[in-house]
Each structure stands twice: as structure tokens, then as C-alpha cells.
PDB file of C-alpha atoms in Angstrom:
ATOM      1  CA  MET A   1     102.088  60.421  10.797  1.00 89.00           C
ATOM      2  CA  LYS A   2     101.473  56.792  11.693  1.00 96.00           C
ATOM      3  CA  THR A   3      98.966  54.744   9.705  1.00 98.00           C
ATOM      4  CA  ALA A   4      95.973  53.598  11.797  1.00 98.00           C
ATOM      5  CA  LEU A   5      94.819  49.977  11.664  1.00 98.00           C
ATOM      6  CA  PHE A   6      91.592  49.100  13.439  1.00 98.00           C
ATOM      7  CA  ASP A   7      90.089  45.845  14.604  1.00 98.00           C
ATOM      8  CA  PHE A   8      86.291  45.837  14.317  1.00 97.00           C
ATOM      9  CA  ASP A   9      84.427  43.939  17.060  1.00 95.00           C
ATOM     10  CA  GLY A  10      85.177  45.376  20.479  1.00 95.00           C
ATOM     11  CA  VAL A  11      86.922  48.370  18.931  1.00 98.00           C
ATOM     12  CA  ILE A  12      84.716  50.152  16.397  1.00 98.00           C
ATOM     13  CA  VAL A  13      81.519  48.378  17.430  1.00 97.00           C
ATOM     14  CA  ASP A  14      80.488  47.155  20.872  1.00 95.00           C
ATOM     15  CA  THR A  15      79.518  43.669  19.746  1.00 93.00           C
ATOM     16  CA  GLU A  16      81.593  41.499  22.076  1.00 88.00           C
ATOM     17  CA  PRO A  17      78.852  41.211  24.751  1.00 91.00           C
ATOM     18  CA  ILE A  18      76.458  40.149  21.985  1.00 91.00           C
ATOM     19  CA  TYR A  19      78.878  37.489  20.764  1.00 91.00           C
ATOM     20  CA  ASP A  20      79.469  36.300  24.336  1.00 92.00           C
ATOM     21  CA  ILE A  21      75.811  35.410  24.728  1.00 93.00           C
ATOM     22  CA  TYR A  22      75.625  33.708  21.327  1.00 94.00           C
ATOM     23  CA  TRP A  23      78.808  31.616  21.537  1.00 95.00           C
ATOM     24  CA  ASN A  24      78.487  30.621  25.205  1.00 94.00           C
ATOM     25  CA  GLU A  25      75.012  29.289  24.495  1.00 94.00           C
ATOM     26  CA  ALA A  26      76.144  27.700  21.223  1.00 92.00           C
ATOM     27  CA  ALA A  27      78.982  25.826  22.948  1.00 92.00           C
ATOM     28  CA  TYR A  28      76.436  23.866  24.952  1.00 92.00           C
ATOM     29  CA  ARG A  29      73.997  23.523  22.073  1.00 92.00           C
ATOM     30  CA  TYR A  30      76.765  21.903  20.025  1.00 93.00           C
ATOM     31  CA  GLY A  31      77.830  19.639  22.876  1.00 91.00           C
ATOM     32  CA  LEU A  32      81.204  21.257  23.619  1.00 90.00           C
ATOM     33  CA  ASN A  33      80.291  21.949  27.246  1.00 84.00           C
ATOM     34  CA  ILE A  34      83.095  24.480  27.667  1.00 91.00           C
ATOM     35  CA  ASP A  35      82.480  27.175  30.256  1.00 90.00           C
ATOM     36  CA  ASN A  36      82.923  30.762  29.021  1.00 91.00           C
ATOM     37  CA  PHE A  37      83.684  29.490  25.524  1.00 95.00           C
ATOM     38  CA  ALA A  38      83.353  32.991  24.065  1.00 93.00           C
ATOM     39  CA  SER A  39      86.428  34.199  25.948  1.00 91.00           C
ATOM     40  CA  LEU A  40      88.553  31.474  24.342  1.00 91.00           C
ATOM     41  CA  ILE A  41      87.728  32.467  20.773  1.00 93.00           C
ATOM     42  CA  LYS A  42      87.776  36.258  20.929  1.00 89.00           C
ATOM     43  CA  GLY A  43      89.550  37.805  17.973  1.00 87.00           C
ATOM     44  CA  THR A  44      89.756  34.538  16.036  1.00 90.00           C
ATOM     45  CA  THR A  45      88.198  33.493  12.723  1.00 90.00           C
ATOM     46  CA  LEU A  46      85.397  30.998  12.207  1.00 93.00           C
ATOM     47  CA  PRO A  47      87.745  28.582  10.344  1.00 92.00           C
ATOM     48  CA  TYR A  48      90.059  28.667  13.382  1.00 93.00           C
ATOM     49  CA  ILE A  49      87.137  27.905  15.705  1.00 94.00           C
ATOM     50  CA  LEU A  50      86.077  24.983  13.529  1.00 95.00           C
ATOM     51  CA  ASP A  51      89.585  23.554  13.260  1.00 95.00           C
ATOM     52  CA  LYS A  52      90.374  23.862  16.962  1.00 94.00           C
ATOM     53  CA  TYR A  53      87.078  22.945  18.607  1.00 95.00           C
ATOM     54  CA  PHE A  54      85.086  21.022  15.977  1.00 95.00           C
ATOM     55  CA  ALA A  55      87.839  19.024  14.250  1.00 92.00           C
ATOM     56  CA  ASP A  56      86.446  15.687  15.462  1.00 91.00           C
ATOM     57  CA  CYS A  57      82.833  16.568  14.757  1.00 91.00           C
ATOM     58  CA  SER A  58      80.797  15.405  11.787  1.00 93.00           C
ATOM     59  CA  GLU A  59      80.689  17.473   8.635  1.00 94.00           C
ATOM     60  CA  THR A  60      76.963  17.917   9.250  1.00 95.00           C
ATOM     61  CA  LEU A  61      77.602  19.600  12.612  1.00 94.00           C
ATOM     62  CA  ARG A  62      80.416  21.724  11.220  1.00 95.00           C
ATOM     63  CA  ARG A  63      78.108  22.903   8.437  1.00 96.00           C
ATOM     64  CA  ARG A  64      75.433  23.686  11.017  1.00 95.00           C
ATOM     65  CA  VAL A  65      77.891  25.819  13.029  1.00 95.00           C
ATOM     66  CA  ILE A  66      78.776  27.789   9.891  1.00 94.00           C
ATOM     67  CA  ASP A  67      75.181  28.265   8.764  1.00 96.00           C
ATOM     68  CA  GLU A  68      73.894  29.307  12.181  1.00 95.00           C
ATOM     69  CA  SER A  69      76.780  31.729  12.724  1.00 93.00           C
ATOM     70  CA  ASN A  70      76.228  33.295   9.305  1.00 92.00           C
ATOM     71  CA  ALA A  71      72.496  33.580   9.921  1.00 93.00           C
ATOM     72  CA  TYR A  72      73.097  35.255  13.280  1.00 92.00           C
ATOM     73  CA  GLU A  73      75.479  37.798  11.781  1.00 89.00           C
ATOM     74  CA  LYS A  74      72.884  38.723   9.154  1.00 90.00           C
ATOM     75  CA  GLU A  75      70.564  39.915  11.920  1.00 92.00           C
ATOM     76  CA  MET A  76      72.829  41.092  14.734  1.00 93.00           C
ATOM     77  CA  PRO A  77      73.074  44.795  15.600  1.00 93.00           C
ATOM     78  CA  PHE A  78      76.280  46.833  15.411  1.00 95.00           C
ATOM     79  CA  PRO A  79      76.163  49.387  18.240  1.00 96.00           C
ATOM     80  CA  PRO A  80      79.089  51.790  17.766  1.00 97.00           C
ATOM     81  CA  MET A  81      81.711  51.942  20.482  1.00 97.00           C
ATOM     82  CA  PRO A  82      81.459  55.371  22.193  1.00 97.00           C
ATOM     83  CA  GLY A  83      83.251  57.946  20.044  1.00 98.00           C
ATOM     84  CA  SER A  84      84.489  55.436  17.440  1.00 98.00           C
ATOM     85  CA  ILE A  85      82.684  56.771  14.372  1.00 98.00           C
ATOM     86  CA  GLU A  86      83.591  60.358  15.213  1.00 97.00           C
ATOM     87  CA  PHE A  87      87.225  59.378  15.771  1.00 98.00           C
ATOM     88  CA  LEU A  88      87.411  57.646  12.380  1.00 98.00           C
ATOM     89  CA  HIS A  89      86.058  60.739  10.658  1.00 97.00           C
ATOM     90  CA  THR A  90      88.494  62.950  12.551  1.00 98.00           C
ATOM     91  CA  LEU A  91      91.463  60.916  11.360  1.00 98.00           C
ATOM     92  CA  LYS A  92      90.075  60.873   7.823  1.00 97.00           C
ATOM     93  CA  GLU A  93      89.740  64.656   7.826  1.00 97.00           C
ATOM     94  CA  HIS A  94      93.401  64.949   8.856  1.00 98.00           C
ATOM     95  CA  GLY A  95      94.572  62.699   6.038  1.00 97.00           C
ATOM     96  CA  VAL A  96      95.574  59.702   8.137  1.00 98.00           C
ATOM     97  CA  LYS A  97      95.770  56.454   6.173  1.00 98.00           C
ATOM     98  CA  MET A  98      93.475  53.859   7.757  1.00 98.00           C
ATOM     99  CA  GLY A  99      92.861  50.152   7.458  1.00 98.00           C
ATOM    100  CA  LEU A 100      90.324  47.746   8.904  1.00 98.00           C
ATOM    101  CA  VAL A 101      91.785  44.427  10.045  1.00 98.00           C
ATOM    102  CA  THR A 102      89.116  42.021  11.250  1.00 97.00           C
ATOM    103  CA  SER A 103      88.545  38.317  11.794  1.00 94.00           C
ATOM    104  CA  SER A 104      85.043  38.755  10.365  1.00 93.00           C
ATOM    105  CA  ASP A 105      84.198  37.899   6.770  1.00 93.00           C
ATOM    106  CA  ASP A 106      83.348  40.119   3.814  1.00 95.00           C
ATOM    107  CA  VAL A 107      79.576  39.635   4.095  1.00 93.00           C
ATOM    108  CA  LYS A 108      79.405  40.824   7.702  1.00 93.00           C
ATOM    109  CA  VAL A 109      81.701  43.794   7.068  1.00 96.00           C
ATOM    110  CA  LYS A 110      79.705  44.889   4.028  1.00 96.00           C
ATOM    111  CA  ARG A 111      76.451  44.841   6.029  1.00 95.00           C
ATOM    112  CA  ALA A 112      78.040  46.698   8.949  1.00 96.00           C
ATOM    113  CA  PHE A 113      79.475  49.366   6.657  1.00 96.00           C
ATOM    114  CA  SER A 114      76.065  49.943   5.118  1.00 96.00           C
ATOM    115  CA  LEU A 115      74.377  50.316   8.507  1.00 95.00           C
ATOM    116  CA  LEU A 116      77.103  52.525   9.983  1.00 96.00           C
ATOM    117  CA  HIS A 117      77.804  54.544   6.812  1.00 95.00           C
ATOM    118  CA  LEU A 118      81.497  53.610   6.824  1.00 96.00           C
ATOM    119  CA  ASP A 119      81.987  53.266   3.081  1.00 94.00           C
ATOM    120  CA  ASN A 120      85.046  55.169   1.816  1.00 94.00           C
ATOM    121  CA  ILE A 121      86.508  55.571   5.311  1.00 97.00           C
ATOM    122  CA  PHE A 122      89.201  52.898   5.089  1.00 98.00           C
ATOM    123  CA  ASP A 123      92.038  52.790   2.594  1.00 98.00           C
ATOM    124  CA  THR A 124      92.254  49.008   2.852  1.00 98.00           C
ATOM    125  CA  ILE A 125      90.192  46.232   4.402  1.00 98.00           C
ATOM    126  CA  VAL A 126      91.585  42.882   5.505  1.00 98.00           C
ATOM    127  CA  THR A 127      88.939  40.316   6.449  1.00 97.00           C
ATOM    128  CA  ALA A 128      89.076  36.604   7.222  1.00 94.00           C
ATOM    129  CA  ASP A 129      88.476  35.960   3.515  1.00 95.00           C
ATOM    130  CA  ARG A 130      91.897  37.397   2.625  1.00 97.00           C
ATOM    131  CA  ILE A 131      94.099  35.450   5.028  1.00 96.00           C
ATOM    132  CA  THR A 132      95.122  31.865   5.691  1.00 94.00           C
ATOM    133  CA  LYS A 133      96.344  32.439   9.254  1.00 95.00           C
ATOM    134  CA  GLY A 134      94.154  34.333  11.700  1.00 94.00           C
ATOM    135  CA  LYS A 135      95.042  36.311  14.811  1.00 95.00           C
ATOM    136  CA  PRO A 136      97.225  35.914  16.890  1.00 96.00           C
ATOM    137  CA  ASP A 137      99.310  35.363  13.741  1.00 97.00           C
ATOM    138  CA  PRO A 138     100.475  38.767  12.376  1.00 98.00           C
ATOM    139  CA  MET A 139      99.558  37.924   8.770  1.00 98.00           C
ATOM    140  CA  CYS A 140      96.462  40.155   8.725  1.00 98.00           C
ATOM    141  CA  TYR A 141      98.274  43.258   9.985  1.00 98.00           C
ATOM    142  CA  LEU A 142     101.275  42.722   7.747  1.00 98.00           C
ATOM    143  CA  LEU A 143      98.929  42.391   4.769  1.00 98.00           C
ATOM    144  CA  ALA A 144      97.241  45.699   5.645  1.00 98.00           C
ATOM    145  CA  ALA A 145     100.625  47.429   5.886  1.00 98.00           C
ATOM    146  CA  SER A 146     101.613  45.946   2.518  1.00 98.00           C
ATOM    147  CA  ASP A 147      98.356  47.152   0.948  1.00 98.00           C
ATOM    148  CA  LEU A 148      99.138  50.678   2.094  1.00 98.00           C
ATOM    149  CA  HIS A 149     102.847  50.488   1.160  1.00 98.00           C
ATOM    150  CA  GLU A 150     103.593  51.259   4.789  1.00 98.00           C
ATOM    151  CA  SER A 151     106.349  50.032   7.074  1.00 98.00           C
ATOM    152  CA  PRO A 152     104.946  47.931   9.959  1.00 98.00           C
ATOM    153  CA  ASP A 153     106.811  50.015  12.523  1.00 96.00           C
ATOM    154  CA  ASN A 154     104.945  53.080  11.289  1.00 98.00           C
ATOM    155  CA  CYS A 155     101.522  51.538  11.969  1.00 98.00           C
ATOM    156  CA  LEU A 156      99.350  52.096  15.030  1.00 98.00           C
ATOM    157  CA  VAL A 157      96.994  49.225  15.869  1.00 98.00           C
ATOM    158  CA  PHE A 158      93.754  49.518  17.854  1.00 98.00           C
ATOM    159  CA  GLU A 159      92.828  46.178  19.436  1.00 98.00           C
ATOM    160  CA  ASP A 160      90.835  44.741  22.317  1.00 97.00           C
ATOM    161  CA  SER A 161      91.425  40.970  22.355  1.00 95.00           C
ATOM    162  CA  PHE A 162      94.521  39.107  23.480  1.00 96.00           C
ATOM    163  CA  ALA A 163      94.760  37.439  20.068  1.00 95.00           C
ATOM    164  CA  GLY A 164      94.545  40.780  18.277  1.00 97.00           C
ATOM    165  CA  ILE A 165      97.047  42.476  20.573  1.00 98.00           C
ATOM    166  CA  GLN A 166      99.483  39.629  19.978  1.00 98.00           C
ATOM    167  CA  ALA A 167      98.962  39.873  16.215  1.00 98.00           C
ATOM    168  CA  GLY A 168      99.741  43.588  16.193  1.00 98.00           C
ATOM    169  CA  THR A 169     102.743  43.179  18.468  1.00 98.00           C
ATOM    170  CA  SER A 170     104.135  40.293  16.406  1.00 98.00           C
ATOM    171  CA  ALA A 171     103.791  42.476  13.314  1.00 98.00           C
ATOM    172  CA  ASN A 172     106.157  44.973  15.014  1.00 98.00           C
ATOM    173  CA  MET A 173     103.427  47.591  15.311  1.00 98.00           C
ATOM    174  CA  ARG A 174     102.555  49.873  18.231  1.00 98.00           C
ATOM    175  CA  VAL A 175      99.308  48.711  19.838  1.00 98.00           C
ATOM    176  CA  ILE A 176      96.709  50.841  21.600  1.00 98.00           C
ATOM    177  CA  GLY A 177      94.595  48.510  23.724  1.00 98.00           C
ATOM    178  CA  LEU A 178      90.915  49.105  24.376  1.00 98.00           C
ATOM    179  CA  SER A 179      89.723  47.846  27.757  1.00 97.00           C
ATOM    180  CA  THR A 180      86.324  47.048  26.279  1.00 95.00           C
ATOM    181  CA  THR A 181      86.678  43.262  26.344  1.00 92.00           C
ATOM    182  CA  ASN A 182      89.416  42.676  28.913  1.00 94.00           C
ATOM    183  CA  PRO A 183      90.124  44.749  32.053  1.00 95.00           C
ATOM    184  CA  GLU A 184      92.888  47.333  31.798  1.00 97.00           C
ATOM    185  CA  GLU A 185      95.118  45.524  34.280  1.00 97.00           C
ATOM    186  CA  THR A 186      95.170  42.387  32.098  1.00 97.00           C
ATOM    187  CA  ILE A 187      96.364  44.140  28.937  1.00 98.00           C
ATOM    188  CA  LYS A 188      98.350  47.177  30.103  1.00 97.00           C
ATOM    189  CA  ASP A 189     101.666  45.312  30.085  1.00 98.00           C
ATOM    190  CA  LYS A 190     101.037  44.135  26.514  1.00 98.00           C
ATOM    191  CA  VAL A 191     100.252  47.454  24.816  1.00 98.00           C
ATOM    192  CA  TYR A 192     101.670  50.962  24.396  1.00 98.00           C
ATOM    193  CA  LYS A 193      98.637  52.589  25.996  1.00 98.00           C
ATOM    194  CA  VAL A 194      95.193  51.566  27.247  1.00 98.00           C
ATOM    195  CA  ILE A 195      92.042  53.547  26.477  1.00 98.00           C
ATOM    196  CA  PRO A 196      88.455  52.753  27.581  1.00 97.00           C
ATOM    197  CA  ASN A 197      86.991  53.744  24.184  1.00 97.00           C
ATOM    198  CA  PHE A 198      87.284  56.656  21.728  1.00 98.00           C
ATOM    199  CA  GLU A 199      85.014  59.101  23.525  1.00 97.00           C
ATOM    200  CA  ASN A 200      86.481  62.621  23.707  1.00 95.00           C
ATOM    201  CA  LEU A 201      89.703  61.594  21.948  1.00 96.00           C
ATOM    202  CA  THR A 202      91.193  64.256  19.693  1.00 97.00           C
ATOM    203  CA  PHE A 203      93.570  64.279  16.773  1.00 98.00           C
ATOM    204  CA  ALA A 204      96.232  65.592  19.146  1.00 97.00           C
ATOM    205  CA  ASP A 205      95.826  62.429  21.195  1.00 97.00           C
ATOM    206  CA  TYR A 206      96.378  60.321  18.095  1.00 98.00           C
ATOM    207  CA  ALA A 207      99.383  62.383  17.018  1.00 97.00           C
ATOM    208  CA  SER A 208     100.986  61.899  20.447  1.00 97.00           C
ATOM    209  CA  TRP A 209     100.957  58.115  19.990  1.00 96.00           C
TER     210      TRP A 209
END
């Protein structure tokens, strides 16, 4: 049975629309003036965002970006993706090894787990705090496989962003793409299968992948 590795935002929780509003507004507040900025940074870590888009900015502004992002994540909601929590419990009940692989940091994940009662669900957790190269680099997924003593080609990745899909693919893992962030037609040629969310999915569905 393949090991299941899950991204968080846009996969387990439906937070991408919330982030879109925050980061698109922030891009103008910080003087970047980049249209649809949120779409450019989906699936990436905050250090990546700072290095790529704020490299020439003052340390004061960079610190402000960090502080405001952290403050926002301390208050933001985590609406579950339809069927996601039930699907996680179904896999757990069938003894599937599971890992969370997210570009978010430890603080956010800990708060989300408390609110969603996800403690003890995952067998390993890889956050931005454990890696030096974020998605689309495969480092995060390869680290999760190593944690679980699992071969990459026996891992099934659930992802929604282009960066995440590329990370899973580059790690030589089979990727199930969720059309929650990008339309199905834009990701279907990059993944093994596209699903809208986890609603009504069964263990038999998972086993077939």
C-alpha cells in the first residue's frame, strides 16, 4: 500500500482563497505593484517569497512582511476541504502511513492541528522549518519519505499548486492533483489523476491509485 503525503493549504484546508485576498492586497501595500501576486507564490515558503520579491528591500520592510504574515496566520481560519478530515481518518483506520508536507511553518501547523483535531494523524510532518529548499524543489517530499523509511516511488502525493505538483513529480512520486486552486485542464497533464476534493472518496479509491 502506497504511503500518502499531503500538502496542507488547498488540499486539507480550503485556505487558498483567504491567502489570495491577503497577499494580493499586501503586494500593493508593500509597493510591489504586481497583479495577482498570490498566484505567483502559491505553494512556496515565506523565505522564498522574501528572497525572490523583497531581496532589494530594506531589512525594516522585510521584517514587517514577516511580522504581518505571522500575525495574520495566528488569526486566520482553517476551513476543511470537503471530505478531507474524513478521508484522513479513513486512511488512518486502514493503516496507511501518512505524512504532511507543507510550506507553512511549525507555529501555523500546530495551531491548525489543535483547531482541526489532527494530532496523531500523521506519521511525519515536514514544514518550512525543516528544509532549506522549498517547493518546487523535491527536498520536502524526499525528507518525508526518508522519515518514513519509504521508497519515493511508493509514495502518493496530494497537491494543488504547480510548485507542489512539480516537487512531488521531481521526487519520483505519483501525484494526485486537486483542482481546488488551479482548473483541472491546467494540471491534468502534470498529475496521475485530478480530483475536485475528497468528498465521497473511499479507501477503495485510494487503493486503486
